[in-house]
XYZ file of N, CA and C in Angstrom:
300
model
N 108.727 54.424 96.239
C 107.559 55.086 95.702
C 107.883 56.562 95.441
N 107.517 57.034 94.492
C 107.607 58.524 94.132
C 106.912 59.524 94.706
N 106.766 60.697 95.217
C 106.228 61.795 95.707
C 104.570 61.927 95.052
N 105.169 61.765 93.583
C 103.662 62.693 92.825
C 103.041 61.786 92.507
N 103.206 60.427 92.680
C 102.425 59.794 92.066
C 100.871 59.700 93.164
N 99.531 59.486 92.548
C 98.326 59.745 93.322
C 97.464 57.971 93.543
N 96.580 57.965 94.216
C 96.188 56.777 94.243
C 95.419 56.354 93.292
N 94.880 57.026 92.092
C 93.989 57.184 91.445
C 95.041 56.572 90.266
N 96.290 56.714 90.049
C 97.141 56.084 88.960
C 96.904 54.839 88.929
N 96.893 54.696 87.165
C 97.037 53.027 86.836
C 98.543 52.548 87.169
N 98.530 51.386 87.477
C 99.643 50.888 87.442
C 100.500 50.549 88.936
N 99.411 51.113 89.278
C 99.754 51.076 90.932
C 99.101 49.761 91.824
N 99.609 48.683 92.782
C 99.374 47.467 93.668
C 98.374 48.357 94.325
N 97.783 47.102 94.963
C 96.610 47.743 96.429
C 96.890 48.467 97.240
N 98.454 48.004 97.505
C 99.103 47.850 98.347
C 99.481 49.784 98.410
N 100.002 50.176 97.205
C 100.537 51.272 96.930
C 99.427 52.206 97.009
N 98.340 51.584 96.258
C 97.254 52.829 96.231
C 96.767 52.930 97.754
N 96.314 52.345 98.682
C 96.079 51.743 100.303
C 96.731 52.930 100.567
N 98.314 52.933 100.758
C 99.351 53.942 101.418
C 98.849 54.928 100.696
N 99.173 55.204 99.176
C 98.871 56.885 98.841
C 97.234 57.254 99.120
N 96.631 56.659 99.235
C 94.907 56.802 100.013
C 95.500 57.653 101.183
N 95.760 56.981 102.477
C 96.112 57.088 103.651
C 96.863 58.601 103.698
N 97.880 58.600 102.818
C 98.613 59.748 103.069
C 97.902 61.018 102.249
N 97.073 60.719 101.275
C 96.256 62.180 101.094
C 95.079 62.717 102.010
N 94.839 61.141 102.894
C 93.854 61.674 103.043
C 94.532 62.787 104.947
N 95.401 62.219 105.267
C 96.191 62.863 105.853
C 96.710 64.322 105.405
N 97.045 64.551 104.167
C 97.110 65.944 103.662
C 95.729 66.504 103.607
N 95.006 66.083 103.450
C 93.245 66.946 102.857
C 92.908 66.886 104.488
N 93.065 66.936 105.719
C 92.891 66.252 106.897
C 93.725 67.980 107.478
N 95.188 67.722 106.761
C 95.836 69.012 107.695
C 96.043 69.893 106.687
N 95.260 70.222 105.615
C 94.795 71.200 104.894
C 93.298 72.047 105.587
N 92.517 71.338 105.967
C 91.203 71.560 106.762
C 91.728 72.150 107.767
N 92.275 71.952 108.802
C 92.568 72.054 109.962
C 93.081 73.695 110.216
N 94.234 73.565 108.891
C 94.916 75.161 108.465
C 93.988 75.623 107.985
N 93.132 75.796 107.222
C 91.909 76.668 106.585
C 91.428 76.960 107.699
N 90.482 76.046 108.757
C 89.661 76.037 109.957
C 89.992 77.085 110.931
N 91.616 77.061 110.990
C 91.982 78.075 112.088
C 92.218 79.425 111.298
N 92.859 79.400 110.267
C 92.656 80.620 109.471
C 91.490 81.127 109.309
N 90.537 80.589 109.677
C 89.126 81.436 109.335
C 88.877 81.537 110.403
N 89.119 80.942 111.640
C 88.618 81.586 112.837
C 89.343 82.416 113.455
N 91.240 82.476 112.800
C 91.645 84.009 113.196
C 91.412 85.149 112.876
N 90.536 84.848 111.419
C 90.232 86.151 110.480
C 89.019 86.835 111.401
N 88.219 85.824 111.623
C 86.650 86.457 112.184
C 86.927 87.162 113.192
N 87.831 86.381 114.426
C 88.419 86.926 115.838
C 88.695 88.651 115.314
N 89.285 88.405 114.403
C 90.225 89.631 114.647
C 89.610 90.941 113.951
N 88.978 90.453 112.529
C 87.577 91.215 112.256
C 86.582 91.817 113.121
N 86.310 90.679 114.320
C 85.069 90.820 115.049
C 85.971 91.948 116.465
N 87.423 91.662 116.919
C 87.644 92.736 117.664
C 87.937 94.304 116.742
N 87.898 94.427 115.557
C 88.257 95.338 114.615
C 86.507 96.258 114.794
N 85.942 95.455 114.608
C 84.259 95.721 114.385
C 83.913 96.405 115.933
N 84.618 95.667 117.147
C 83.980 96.185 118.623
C 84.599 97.407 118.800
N 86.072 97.709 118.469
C 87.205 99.125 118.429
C 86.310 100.128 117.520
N 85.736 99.863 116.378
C 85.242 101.169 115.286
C 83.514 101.177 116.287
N 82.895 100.480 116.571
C 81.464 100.861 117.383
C 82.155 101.764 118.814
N 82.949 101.145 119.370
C 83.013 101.686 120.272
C 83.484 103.154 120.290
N 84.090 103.680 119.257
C 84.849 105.018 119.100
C 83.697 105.531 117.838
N 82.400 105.186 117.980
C 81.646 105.890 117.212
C 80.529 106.140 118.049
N 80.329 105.865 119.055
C 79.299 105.877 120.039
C 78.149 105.191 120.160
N 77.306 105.075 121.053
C 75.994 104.270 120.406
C 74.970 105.052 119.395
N 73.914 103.529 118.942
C 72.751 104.094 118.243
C 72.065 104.363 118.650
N 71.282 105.820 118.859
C 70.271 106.520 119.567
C 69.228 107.096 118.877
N 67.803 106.765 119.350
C 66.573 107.088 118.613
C 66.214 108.652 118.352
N 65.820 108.489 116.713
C 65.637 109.939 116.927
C 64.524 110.816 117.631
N 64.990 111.639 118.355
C 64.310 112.336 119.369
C 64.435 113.512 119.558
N 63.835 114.785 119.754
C 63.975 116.320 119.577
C 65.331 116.704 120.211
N 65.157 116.127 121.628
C 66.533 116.138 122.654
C 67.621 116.102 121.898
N 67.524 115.141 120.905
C 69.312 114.637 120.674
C 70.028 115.899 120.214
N 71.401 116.053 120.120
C 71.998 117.325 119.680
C 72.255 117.159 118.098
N 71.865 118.526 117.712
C 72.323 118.521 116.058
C 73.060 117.968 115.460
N 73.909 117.483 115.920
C 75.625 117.014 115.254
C 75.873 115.835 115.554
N 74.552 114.989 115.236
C 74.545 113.627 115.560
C 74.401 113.592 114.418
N 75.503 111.848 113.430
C 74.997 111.624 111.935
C 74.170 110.649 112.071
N 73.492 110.996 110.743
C 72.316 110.174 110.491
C 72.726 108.586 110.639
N 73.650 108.080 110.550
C 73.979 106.892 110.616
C 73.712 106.019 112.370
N 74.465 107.234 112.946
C 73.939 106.716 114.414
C 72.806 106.982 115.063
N 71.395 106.986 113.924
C 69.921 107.550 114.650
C 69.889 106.166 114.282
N 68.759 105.674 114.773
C 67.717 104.454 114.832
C 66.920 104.942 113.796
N 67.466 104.280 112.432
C 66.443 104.405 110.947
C 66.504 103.267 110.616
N 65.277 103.128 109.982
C 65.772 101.746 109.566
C 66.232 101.685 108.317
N 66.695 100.898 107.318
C 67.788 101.229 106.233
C 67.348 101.737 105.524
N 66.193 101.609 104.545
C 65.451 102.222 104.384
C 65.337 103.837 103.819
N 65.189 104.330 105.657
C 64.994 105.194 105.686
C 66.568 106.602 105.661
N 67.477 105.570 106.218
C 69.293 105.657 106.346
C 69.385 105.886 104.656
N 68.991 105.053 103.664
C 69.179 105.026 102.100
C 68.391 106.354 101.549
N 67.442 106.662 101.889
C 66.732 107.763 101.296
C 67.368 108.944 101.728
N 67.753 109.365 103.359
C 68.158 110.447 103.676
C 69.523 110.385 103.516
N 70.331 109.698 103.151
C 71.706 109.360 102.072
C 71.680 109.648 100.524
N 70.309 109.268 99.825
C 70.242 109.843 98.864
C 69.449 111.060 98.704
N 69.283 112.091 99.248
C 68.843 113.740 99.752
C 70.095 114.415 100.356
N 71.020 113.639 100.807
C 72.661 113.915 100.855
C 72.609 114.617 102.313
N 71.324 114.220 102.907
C 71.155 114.923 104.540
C 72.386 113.885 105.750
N 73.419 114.516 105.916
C 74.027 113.619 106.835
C 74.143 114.179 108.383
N 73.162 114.869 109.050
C 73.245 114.894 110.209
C 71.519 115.264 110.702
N 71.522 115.069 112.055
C 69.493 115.227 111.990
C 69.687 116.874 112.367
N 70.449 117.506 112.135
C 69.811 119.360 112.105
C 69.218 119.498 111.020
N 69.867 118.461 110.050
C 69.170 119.069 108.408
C 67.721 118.826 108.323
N 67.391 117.533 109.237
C 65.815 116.883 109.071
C 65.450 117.898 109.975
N 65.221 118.884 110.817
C 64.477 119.403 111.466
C 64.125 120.955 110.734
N 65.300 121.046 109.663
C 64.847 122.425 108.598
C 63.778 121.970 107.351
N 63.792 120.865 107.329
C 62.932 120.238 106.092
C 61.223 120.443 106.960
């Protein structure tokens, strides 16, 4: 039997198409398997990539008079919203909201 030939070819016994069935479905079987883990090394490693950049940015803290000037607007508790508007006013830290 030849390599390329598929089960779907004319000209092929039961017998032949049966086996090339069997053996694609064995390839489409450990094609899944390699995708499956490739996507769950991507996320793993994304998702420890994602915990390293939060953690070296500090937490999100509500805005409150207390907080110190030189906090960016990104790490106040806005909701997007409100993160999109004071992004487009080009205000990126809350000293600027307390001169407005």
């Amino acid at each position: 039997m030849i390599d390329d030939k598929k089960s779907t070819d004319s000209g092929l016994s039961a017998a032949e198409r049966k086996t090339l069935r069997g053996h694609e479905a064995q390839e489409a079987i450990a094609d899944h398997e390699y995708a499956h883990k490739a996507f769950h090394e991507s996320r793993e490693r994304l998702r420890e990539e994602r915990m390293v950049r939060e953690a070296t940015r500090g937490p999100i803290v509500a805005p409150t008079p207390e907080l110190p000037d030189d906090i960016p607007i990104e790490r106040a508790l806005f909701s997007t919203k409100i993160q999109n508007a004071l992004r487009a006013a080009d205000l990126r830290k809350l000293a600027l909201l307390c001169l407005l």
